[in-house]
GROMACS .gro file of C-alpha atoms in nm:
model
  330
    1UNK     CA    1   5.903   8.832   0.532
    2UNK     CA    2   5.680   9.092   0.384
    3UNK     CA    3   5.350   9.197   0.524
    4UNK     CA    4   5.156   9.033   0.234
    5UNK     CA    5   5.317   8.700   0.304
    6UNK     CA    6   5.229   8.733   0.670
    7UNK     CA    7   4.867   8.801   0.576
    8UNK     CA    8   4.846   8.504   0.339
    9UNK     CA    9   4.993   8.250   0.583
   10UNK     CA   10   4.703   8.244   0.830
   11UNK     CA   11   4.455   8.209   0.543
   12UNK     CA   12   4.623   7.896   0.404
   13UNK     CA   13   4.629   7.741   0.753
   14UNK     CA   14   4.257   7.803   0.793
   15UNK     CA   15   4.182   7.643   0.456
   16UNK     CA   16   4.386   7.337   0.549
   17UNK     CA   17   4.194   7.299   0.875
   18UNK     CA   18   3.862   7.327   0.688
   19UNK     CA   19   3.969   7.059   0.431
   20UNK     CA   20   4.083   6.829   0.712
   21UNK     CA   21   3.746   6.867   0.888
   22UNK     CA   22   3.559   6.795   0.567
   23UNK     CA   23   3.773   6.491   0.500
   24UNK     CA   24   3.714   6.362   0.854
   25UNK     CA   25   3.333   6.391   0.811
   26UNK     CA   26   3.309   6.239   0.466
   27UNK     CA   27   3.435   5.966   0.232
   28UNK     CA   28   3.556   6.021  -0.122
   29UNK     CA   29   3.483   5.752  -0.383
   30UNK     CA   30   3.688   5.755  -0.702
   31UNK     CA   31   3.563   5.590  -1.026
   32UNK     CA   32   3.843   5.539  -1.275
   33UNK     CA   33   3.725   5.420  -1.624
   34UNK     CA   34   3.944   5.179  -1.818
   35UNK     CA   35   3.979   5.376  -2.142
   36UNK     CA   36   3.951   5.737  -2.033
   37UNK     CA   37   4.129   5.959  -1.799
   38UNK     CA   38   3.811   6.112  -1.676
   39UNK     CA   39   3.814   6.025  -1.307
   40UNK     CA   40   3.491   6.078  -1.118
   41UNK     CA   41   3.487   6.164  -0.755
   42UNK     CA   42   3.194   6.118  -0.519
   43UNK     CA   43   3.189   6.246  -0.169
   44UNK     CA   44   2.974   6.065   0.084
   45UNK     CA   45   2.932   6.196   0.433
   46UNK     CA   46   2.956   5.976   0.737
   47UNK     CA   47   2.593   6.048   0.824
   48UNK     CA   48   2.488   5.914   0.481
   49UNK     CA   49   2.696   5.600   0.545
   50UNK     CA   50   2.528   5.554   0.881
   51UNK     CA   51   2.184   5.589   0.720
   52UNK     CA   52   2.281   5.340   0.451
   53UNK     CA   53   2.404   5.089   0.707
   54UNK     CA   54   2.094   5.136   0.915
   55UNK     CA   55   1.883   5.079   0.609
   56UNK     CA   56   2.071   4.759   0.527
   57UNK     CA   57   2.026   4.634   0.885
   58UNK     CA   58   1.654   4.711   0.879
   59UNK     CA   59   1.624   4.536   0.543
   60UNK     CA   60   1.807   4.230   0.682
   61UNK     CA   61   1.579   4.229   0.987
   62UNK     CA   62   1.273   4.245   0.763
   63UNK     CA   63   1.406   3.965   0.541
   64UNK     CA   64   1.491   3.744   0.838
   65UNK     CA   65   1.153   3.815   0.997
   66UNK     CA   66   0.971   3.733   0.673
   67UNK     CA   67   1.167   3.406   0.637
   68UNK     CA   68   1.093   3.320   1.000
   69UNK     CA   69   0.724   3.389   0.962
   70UNK     CA   70   0.714   3.184   0.639
   71UNK     CA   71   0.890   2.896   0.819
   72UNK     CA   72   0.646   2.914   1.109
   73UNK     CA   73   0.352   2.918   0.867
   74UNK     CA   74   0.495   2.619   0.680
   75UNK     CA   75   0.551   2.420   1.001
   76UNK     CA   76   0.202   2.508   1.124
   77UNK     CA   77   0.054   2.402   0.790
   78UNK     CA   78   0.236   2.068   0.807
   79UNK     CA   79   0.109   2.021   1.164
   80UNK     CA   80  -0.246   2.082   1.046
   81UNK     CA   81  -0.202   1.831   0.766
   82UNK     CA   82  -0.075   1.571   1.013
   83UNK     CA   83  -0.369   1.638   1.244
   84UNK     CA   84  -0.608   1.595   0.952
   85UNK     CA   85  -0.435   1.270   0.856
   86UNK     CA   86  -0.469   1.140   1.213
   87UNK     CA   87  -0.838   1.231   1.214
   88UNK     CA   88  -0.886   1.047   0.885
   89UNK     CA   89  -0.709   0.738   1.028
   90UNK     CA   90  -0.925   0.754   1.339
   91UNK     CA   91  -1.236   0.781   1.120
   92UNK     CA   92  -1.123   0.478   0.918
   93UNK     CA   93  -1.069   0.275   1.237
   94UNK     CA   94  -1.414   0.375   1.361
   95UNK     CA   95  -1.566   0.266   1.031
   96UNK     CA   96  -1.391  -0.070   1.062
   97UNK     CA   97  -1.517  -0.110   1.416
   98UNK     CA   98  -1.869  -0.019   1.312
   99UNK     CA   99  -1.843  -0.277   1.032
  100UNK     CA  100  -1.738  -0.541   1.288
  101UNK     CA  101  -2.032  -0.444   1.505
  102UNK     CA  102  -2.262  -0.475   1.203
  103UNK     CA  103  -2.132  -0.825   1.136
  104UNK     CA  104  -2.182  -0.914   1.502
  105UNK     CA  105  -2.537  -0.778   1.490
  106UNK     CA  106  -2.607  -0.998   1.184
  107UNK     CA  107  -2.466  -1.298   1.369
  108UNK     CA  108  -2.688  -1.221   1.665
  109UNK     CA  109  -2.984  -1.201   1.436
  110UNK     CA  110  -2.904  -1.545   1.297
  111UNK     CA  111  -2.880  -1.679   1.653
  112UNK     CA  112  -3.216  -1.520   1.724
  113UNK     CA  113  -3.367  -1.692   1.423
  114UNK     CA  114  -3.242  -2.029   1.551
  115UNK     CA  115  -3.400  -1.954   1.888
  116UNK     CA  116  -3.728  -1.882   1.715
  117UNK     CA  117  -3.711  -2.214   1.527
  118UNK     CA  118  -3.628  -2.390   1.854
  119UNK     CA  119  -3.923  -2.222   2.021
  120UNK     CA  120  -4.158  -2.334   1.742
  121UNK     CA  121  -4.027  -2.688   1.775
  122UNK     CA  122  -4.088  -2.688   2.151
  123UNK     CA  123  -4.442  -2.561   2.089
  124UNK     CA  124  -4.506  -2.850   1.851
  125UNK     CA  125  -4.359  -3.104   2.089
  126UNK     CA  126  -4.544  -2.987   2.399
  127UNK     CA  127  -4.859  -2.841   2.248
  128UNK     CA  128  -4.830  -2.543   2.475
  129UNK     CA  129  -4.738  -2.177   2.429
  130UNK     CA  130  -4.397  -2.081   2.567
  131UNK     CA  131  -4.363  -1.743   2.740
  132UNK     CA  132  -4.051  -1.589   2.591
  133UNK     CA  133  -4.051  -1.278   2.811
  134UNK     CA  134  -3.725  -1.236   2.999
  135UNK     CA  135  -3.690  -1.153   3.365
  136UNK     CA  136  -3.627  -0.783   3.302
  137UNK     CA  137  -3.955  -0.756   3.105
  138UNK     CA  138  -4.147  -0.930   3.384
  139UNK     CA  139  -4.020  -0.675   3.636
  140UNK     CA  140  -4.144  -0.378   3.435
  141UNK     CA  141  -4.434  -0.204   3.602
  142UNK     CA  142  -4.679  -0.098   3.333
  143UNK     CA  143  -4.865   0.128   3.583
  144UNK     CA  144  -4.566   0.349   3.656
  145UNK     CA  145  -4.349   0.500   3.387
  146UNK     CA  146  -4.092   0.702   3.581
  147UNK     CA  147  -3.750   0.698   3.411
  148UNK     CA  148  -3.432   0.892   3.446
  149UNK     CA  149  -3.054   0.907   3.454
  150UNK     CA  150  -2.781   1.151   3.352
  151UNK     CA  151  -2.828   1.400   3.067
  152UNK     CA  152  -2.854   1.218   2.737
  153UNK     CA  153  -2.521   1.160   2.570
  154UNK     CA  154  -2.450   1.001   2.229
  155UNK     CA  155  -2.328   0.638   2.271
  156UNK     CA  156  -1.968   0.557   2.188
  157UNK     CA  157  -1.846   0.250   2.001
  158UNK     CA  158  -1.741   0.103   2.335
  159UNK     CA  159  -2.097   0.150   2.469
  160UNK     CA  160  -2.247  -0.022   2.166
  161UNK     CA  161  -1.996  -0.306   2.187
  162UNK     CA  162  -2.068  -0.359   2.555
  163UNK     CA  163  -2.442  -0.360   2.486
  164UNK     CA  164  -2.404  -0.618   2.211
  165UNK     CA  165  -2.186  -0.833   2.430
  166UNK     CA  166  -2.447  -0.820   2.701
  167UNK     CA  167  -2.722  -0.920   2.457
  168UNK     CA  168  -2.507  -1.204   2.328
  169UNK     CA  169  -2.450  -1.325   2.683
  170UNK     CA  170  -2.824  -1.322   2.756
  171UNK     CA  171  -2.901  -1.503   2.430
  172UNK     CA  172  -2.647  -1.770   2.515
  173UNK     CA  173  -2.809  -1.826   2.853
  174UNK     CA  174  -3.152  -1.836   2.699
  175UNK     CA  175  -3.037  -2.083   2.436
  176UNK     CA  176  -2.898  -2.316   2.704
  177UNK     CA  177  -3.217  -2.293   2.910
  178UNK     CA  178  -3.431  -2.374   2.607
  179UNK     CA  179  -3.211  -2.671   2.515
  180UNK     CA  180  -3.250  -2.806   2.867
  181UNK     CA  181  -3.624  -2.747   2.850
  182UNK     CA  182  -3.636  -2.934   2.521
  183UNK     CA  183  -3.461  -3.236   2.672
  184UNK     CA  184  -3.689  -3.234   2.971
  185UNK     CA  185  -3.995  -3.215   2.749
  186UNK     CA  186  -3.870  -3.501   2.534
  187UNK     CA  187  -3.804  -3.713   2.841
  188UNK     CA  188  -4.149  -3.632   2.978
  189UNK     CA  189  -4.313  -3.716   2.644
  190UNK     CA  190  -4.126  -4.046   2.615
  191UNK     CA  191  -4.207  -4.137   2.974
  192UNK     CA  192  -4.569  -4.050   2.922
  193UNK     CA  193  -4.589  -4.254   2.607
  194UNK     CA  194  -4.419  -4.544   2.782
  195UNK     CA  195  -4.671  -4.527   3.067
  196UNK     CA  196  -4.955  -4.527   2.813
  197UNK     CA  197  -4.794  -4.814   2.626
  198UNK     CA  198  -4.748  -5.019   2.942
  199UNK     CA  199  -5.106  -4.959   3.057
  200UNK     CA  200  -5.234  -5.059   2.716
  201UNK     CA  201  -4.981  -5.342   2.678
  202UNK     CA  202  -4.846  -5.176   2.366
  203UNK     CA  203  -4.493  -5.100   2.472
  204UNK     CA  204  -4.352  -5.306   2.185
  205UNK     CA  205  -4.485  -5.052   1.934
  206UNK     CA  206  -4.295  -4.763   2.091
  207UNK     CA  207  -3.957  -4.698   1.923
  208UNK     CA  208  -3.691  -4.750   2.185
  209UNK     CA  209  -3.382  -4.915   2.033
  210UNK     CA  210  -3.108  -4.805   1.791
  211UNK     CA  211  -3.187  -4.889   1.430
  212UNK     CA  212  -2.825  -4.978   1.359
  213UNK     CA  213  -2.483  -4.989   1.509
  214UNK     CA  214  -2.249  -4.699   1.431
  215UNK     CA  215  -2.177  -4.339   1.521
  216UNK     CA  216  -2.405  -4.038   1.492
  217UNK     CA  217  -2.260  -3.839   1.200
  218UNK     CA  218  -2.533  -3.576   1.194
  219UNK     CA  219  -2.776  -3.497   1.478
  220UNK     CA  220  -3.132  -3.378   1.465
  221UNK     CA  221  -3.200  -3.006   1.405
  222UNK     CA  222  -3.025  -2.716   1.227
  223UNK     CA  223  -2.693  -2.798   1.052
  224UNK     CA  224  -2.453  -2.657   0.792
  225UNK     CA  225  -2.452  -2.314   0.957
  226UNK     CA  226  -2.831  -2.304   0.987
  227UNK     CA  227  -2.894  -2.347   0.616
  228UNK     CA  228  -3.069  -2.686   0.654
  229UNK     CA  229  -3.309  -2.849   0.906
  230UNK     CA  230  -3.230  -3.217   0.958
  231UNK     CA  231  -3.549  -3.401   1.058
  232UNK     CA  232  -3.371  -3.712   1.193
  233UNK     CA  233  -3.030  -3.847   1.287
  234UNK     CA  234  -2.762  -4.007   1.070
  235UNK     CA  235  -2.589  -4.321   1.199
  236UNK     CA  236  -2.277  -4.405   0.993
  237UNK     CA  237  -2.108  -4.746   0.961
  238UNK     CA  238  -1.977  -4.982   0.695
  239UNK     CA  239  -2.169  -5.060   0.383
  240UNK     CA  240  -2.410  -5.353   0.443
  241UNK     CA  241  -2.447  -5.302   0.818
  242UNK     CA  242  -2.796  -5.438   0.918
  243UNK     CA  243  -3.078  -5.192   0.977
  244UNK     CA  244  -3.342  -5.309   1.225
  245UNK     CA  245  -3.698  -5.199   1.310
  246UNK     CA  246  -3.701  -5.007   1.634
  247UNK     CA  247  -4.052  -5.124   1.730
  248UNK     CA  248  -4.334  -5.354   1.617
  249UNK     CA  249  -4.535  -5.223   1.328
  250UNK     CA  250  -4.650  -5.257   0.971
  251UNK     CA  251  -4.435  -5.156   0.676
  252UNK     CA  252  -4.611  -4.878   0.488
  253UNK     CA  253  -4.335  -4.791   0.239
  254UNK     CA  254  -4.048  -5.013   0.111
  255UNK     CA  255  -3.843  -4.912  -0.190
  256UNK     CA  256  -3.702  -4.616  -0.379
  257UNK     CA  257  -3.786  -4.262  -0.276
  258UNK     CA  258  -3.720  -3.977  -0.522
  259UNK     CA  259  -3.712  -3.707  -0.250
  260UNK     CA  260  -3.351  -3.777  -0.154
  261UNK     CA  261  -3.399  -4.071   0.086
  262UNK     CA  262  -3.293  -4.328  -0.173
  263UNK     CA  263  -3.397  -4.687  -0.071
  264UNK     CA  264  -3.634  -4.618   0.219
  265UNK     CA  265  -3.854  -4.804   0.468
  266UNK     CA  266  -4.146  -4.650   0.663
  267UNK     CA  267  -4.300  -4.845   0.951
  268UNK     CA  268  -4.636  -4.751   1.103
  269UNK     CA  269  -4.641  -4.836   1.476
  270UNK     CA  270  -4.993  -4.717   1.545
  271UNK     CA  271  -5.119  -4.430   1.763
  272UNK     CA  272  -4.974  -4.180   1.515
  273UNK     CA  273  -4.615  -4.311   1.560
  274UNK     CA  274  -4.407  -4.380   1.248
  275UNK     CA  275  -4.037  -4.447   1.189
  276UNK     CA  276  -3.836  -4.396   0.870
  277UNK     CA  277  -3.506  -4.551   0.754
  278UNK     CA  278  -3.331  -4.400   0.453
  279UNK     CA  279  -3.031  -4.444   0.216
  280UNK     CA  280  -3.029  -4.826   0.237
  281UNK     CA  281  -2.827  -5.029  -0.009
  282UNK     CA  282  -3.123  -5.261  -0.046
  283UNK     CA  283  -3.448  -5.337   0.135
  284UNK     CA  284  -3.559  -5.686   0.256
  285UNK     CA  285  -3.920  -5.612   0.355
  286UNK     CA  286  -4.227  -5.522   0.152
  287UNK     CA  287  -4.515  -5.281   0.202
  288UNK     CA  288  -4.791  -5.427   0.418
  289UNK     CA  289  -4.557  -5.667   0.599
  290UNK     CA  290  -4.575  -5.682   0.979
  291UNK     CA  291  -4.231  -5.663   1.148
  292UNK     CA  292  -4.106  -5.707   1.505
  293UNK     CA  293  -3.873  -5.492   1.703
  294UNK     CA  294  -3.512  -5.577   1.618
  295UNK     CA  295  -3.605  -5.746   1.291
  296UNK     CA  296  -3.369  -5.671   0.995
  297UNK     CA  297  -3.556  -5.462   0.740
  298UNK     CA  298  -3.268  -5.334   0.520
  299UNK     CA  299  -2.891  -5.295   0.492
  300UNK     CA  300  -2.690  -4.981   0.519
  301UNK     CA  301  -2.590  -4.798   0.199
  302UNK     CA  302  -2.544  -4.457   0.043
  303UNK     CA  303  -2.836  -4.417  -0.196
  304UNK     CA  304  -3.019  -4.089  -0.261
  305UNK     CA  305  -2.879  -3.762  -0.126
  306UNK     CA  306  -2.590  -3.910   0.068
  307UNK     CA  307  -2.217  -3.863   0.110
  308UNK     CA  308  -2.133  -4.208   0.249
  309UNK     CA  309  -2.274  -4.528   0.405
  310UNK     CA  310  -2.523  -4.446   0.682
  311UNK     CA  311  -2.886  -4.480   0.786
  312UNK     CA  312  -3.109  -4.175   0.814
  313UNK     CA  313  -3.350  -4.248   1.104
  314UNK     CA  314  -3.664  -4.047   1.177
  315UNK     CA  315  -3.937  -4.065   1.438
  316UNK     CA  316  -4.261  -3.894   1.343
  317UNK     CA  317  -4.558  -3.826   1.572
  318UNK     CA  318  -4.877  -3.756   1.383
  319UNK     CA  319  -4.670  -3.672   1.076
  320UNK     CA  320  -4.441  -3.428   1.262
  321UNK     CA  321  -4.074  -3.519   1.286
  322UNK     CA  322  -3.931  -3.515   1.643
  323UNK     CA  323  -3.580  -3.568   1.784
  324UNK     CA  324  -3.516  -3.948   1.770
  325UNK     CA  325  -3.255  -3.921   2.050
  326UNK     CA  326  -3.549  -3.925   2.298
  327UNK     CA  327  -3.639  -4.274   2.173
  328UNK     CA  328  -3.294  -4.437   2.185
  329UNK     CA  329  -3.265  -4.634   2.509
  330UNK     CA  330  -3.110  -4.971   2.421
   0.00000   0.00000   0.00000
């Protein structure tokens, strides 16, 4: 081997080592076109590949994070919509409850109106003023005005409902008390009139018997849901059932009445007492005729404003209609 060959051999070995190192630290990409022989080579170092992979990983993390945040925002938005829907449903329910309370308040007002009518009736019967103050009002001290309690809080629907129920309960008790008072007053009035009649030997002119046999189909007072005031009682039976005078007296009216009574008889018993018998099929007495208690004056029918055979019976004191049930003893 010559000296030149010995000099060249180490150099070729060094070049090979350098190429091997370069190849170990890089990647070669070949691009081979279909129609040409021009092959393009690209050399990419491992560090560049690492940076590229790191960039891809970071990009994936960002994409996944963005999708996760978007999903969280969507779920949160749906939760808010559901909460709003629940609030709207709760508001609708509250509106319905308030509507029910409003109807209940209107019903209580109607009951109060009936109590007022009953109070006026009792005043007319007794001739006295009725103190309608309740017990709580009587216990109020007008000289002292100290009041207190917890800090004011807006009432809830439950509070309003409980208050209305309490008022309704008090009104029911008051209604029962006034009805009992009415019956006691009627009994006292009838007993007083009987005592006066006995002392004056005029008991026969006090209405005290039933005008006809039958059943009471409509009592005295408010009826048809409070839309009508019935000034007497209706006694229903078969067509042609006898109608009798309930006390001695003089017939003041006998015949047709255009105000809804149909064939009607009015009997004046004196001392401001008058009885009325309406809706008869026909009348057998005449105006000015004197009749006795129990005497037949007409026969049951359905003339005038009537839905079936019955007698409409009224007792009037000084022109004011009163409950005839207080005058039915026999």
